mmCIF file of C-alpha atoms in Angstrom:
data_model
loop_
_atom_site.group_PDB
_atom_site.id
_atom_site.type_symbol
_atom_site.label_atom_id
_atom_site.label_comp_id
_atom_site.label_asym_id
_atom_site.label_seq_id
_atom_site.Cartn_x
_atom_site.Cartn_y
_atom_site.Cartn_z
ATOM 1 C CA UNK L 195 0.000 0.000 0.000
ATOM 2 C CA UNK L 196 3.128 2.302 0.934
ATOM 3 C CA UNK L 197 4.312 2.077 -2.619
ATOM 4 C CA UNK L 198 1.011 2.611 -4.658
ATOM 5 C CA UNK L 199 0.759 6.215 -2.246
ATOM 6 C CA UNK L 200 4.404 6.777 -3.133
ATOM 7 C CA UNK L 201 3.610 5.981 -6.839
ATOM 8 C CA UNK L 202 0.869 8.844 -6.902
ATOM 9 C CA UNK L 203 2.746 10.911 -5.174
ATOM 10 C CA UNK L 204 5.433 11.390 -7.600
ATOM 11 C CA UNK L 205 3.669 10.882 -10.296
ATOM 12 C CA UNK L 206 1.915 14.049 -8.705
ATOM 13 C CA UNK L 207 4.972 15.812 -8.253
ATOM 14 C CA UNK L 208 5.973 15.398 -11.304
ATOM 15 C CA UNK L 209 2.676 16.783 -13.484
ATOM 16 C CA UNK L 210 2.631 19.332 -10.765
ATOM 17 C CA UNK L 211 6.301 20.881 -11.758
ATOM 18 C CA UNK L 212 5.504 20.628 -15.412
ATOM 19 C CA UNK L 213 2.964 22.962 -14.804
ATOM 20 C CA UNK L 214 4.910 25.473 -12.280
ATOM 21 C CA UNK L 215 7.510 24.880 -15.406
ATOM 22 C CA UNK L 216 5.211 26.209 -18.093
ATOM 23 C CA UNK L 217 4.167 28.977 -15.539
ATOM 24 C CA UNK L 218 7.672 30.351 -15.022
ATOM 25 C CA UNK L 219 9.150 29.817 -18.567
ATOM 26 C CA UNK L 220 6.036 32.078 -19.900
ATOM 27 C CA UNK L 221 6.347 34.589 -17.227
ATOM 28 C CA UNK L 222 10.052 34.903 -17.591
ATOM 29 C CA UNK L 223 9.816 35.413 -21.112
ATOM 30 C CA UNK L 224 7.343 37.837 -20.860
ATOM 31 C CA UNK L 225 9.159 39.994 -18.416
ATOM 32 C CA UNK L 226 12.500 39.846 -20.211
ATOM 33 C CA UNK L 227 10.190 40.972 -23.594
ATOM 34 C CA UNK L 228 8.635 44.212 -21.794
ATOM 35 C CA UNK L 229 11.997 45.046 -20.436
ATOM 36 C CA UNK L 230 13.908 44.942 -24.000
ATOM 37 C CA UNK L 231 10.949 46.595 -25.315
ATOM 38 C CA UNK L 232 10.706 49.605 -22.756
ATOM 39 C CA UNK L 233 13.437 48.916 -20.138
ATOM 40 C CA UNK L 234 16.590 49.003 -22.145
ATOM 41 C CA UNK L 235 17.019 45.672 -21.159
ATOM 42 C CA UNK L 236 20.254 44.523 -23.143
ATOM 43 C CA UNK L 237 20.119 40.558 -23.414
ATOM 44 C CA UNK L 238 17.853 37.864 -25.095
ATOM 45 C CA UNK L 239 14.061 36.780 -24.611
ATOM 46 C CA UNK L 240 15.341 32.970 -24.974
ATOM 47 C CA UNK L 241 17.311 33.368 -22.061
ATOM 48 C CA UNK L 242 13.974 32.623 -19.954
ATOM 49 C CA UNK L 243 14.218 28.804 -21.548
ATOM 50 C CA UNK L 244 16.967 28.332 -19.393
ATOM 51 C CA UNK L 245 14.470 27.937 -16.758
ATOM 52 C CA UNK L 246 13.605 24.979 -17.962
ATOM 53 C CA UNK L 247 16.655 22.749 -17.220
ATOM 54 C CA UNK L 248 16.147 22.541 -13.233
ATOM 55 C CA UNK L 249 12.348 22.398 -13.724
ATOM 56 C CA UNK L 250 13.246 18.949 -16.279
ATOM 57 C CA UNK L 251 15.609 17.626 -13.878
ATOM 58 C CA UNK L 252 13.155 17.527 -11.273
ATOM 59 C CA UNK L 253 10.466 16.144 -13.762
ATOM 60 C CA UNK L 254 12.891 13.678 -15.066
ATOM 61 C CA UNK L 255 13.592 12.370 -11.544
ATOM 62 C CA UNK L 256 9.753 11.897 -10.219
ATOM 63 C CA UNK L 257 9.188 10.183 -12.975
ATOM 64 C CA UNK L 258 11.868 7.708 -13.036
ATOM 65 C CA UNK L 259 10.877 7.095 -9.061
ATOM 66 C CA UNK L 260 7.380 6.827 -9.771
ATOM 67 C CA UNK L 261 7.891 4.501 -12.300
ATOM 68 C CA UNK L 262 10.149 2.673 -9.608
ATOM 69 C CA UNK L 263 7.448 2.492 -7.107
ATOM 70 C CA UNK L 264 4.810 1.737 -9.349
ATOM 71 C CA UNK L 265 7.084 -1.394 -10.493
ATOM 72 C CA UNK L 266 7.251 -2.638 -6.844
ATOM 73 C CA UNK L 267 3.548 -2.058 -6.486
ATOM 74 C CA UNK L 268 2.523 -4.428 -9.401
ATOM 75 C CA UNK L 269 5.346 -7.146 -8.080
ATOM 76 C CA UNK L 270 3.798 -6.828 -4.367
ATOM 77 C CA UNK L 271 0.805 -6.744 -5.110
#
């Protein structure tokens, strides 16, 4: 039973930070647009996509350990 909670959990987790991901990568971007538009802001919109690489590591690593616990569910079970 311990492993089918820990199962949804990151499997939670994991749908959860693509979300927050999607959230922050558009909001970055955004922000960086306005301020090269009217800020004098001096670097690239496409540095907000750099964002993404902790937000994927996380992702990457729920999803391996909910497949994990989702293996040991189905041989416990």
């Amino acid at each position: 039973m311990k492993n089918k909670f820990l199962f949804y959990l990151f499997a939670s987790l994991a749908i959860l930070l693509s979300n927050v991901m999607c959230a922050t990568v558009a909001y970055n971007y955004c922000s960086i647009q306005w301020g090269i538009r009217y800020a004098g802001y001096s670097g690239s919109a496409s540095v907000a996509f750099l964002f993404i690489i902790p937000y994927a590591i996380g992702i990457i690593i729920c999803s391996f350990l909910a497949k994990f616990f989702y293996k040991r569910y189905c041989n416990f079970a």
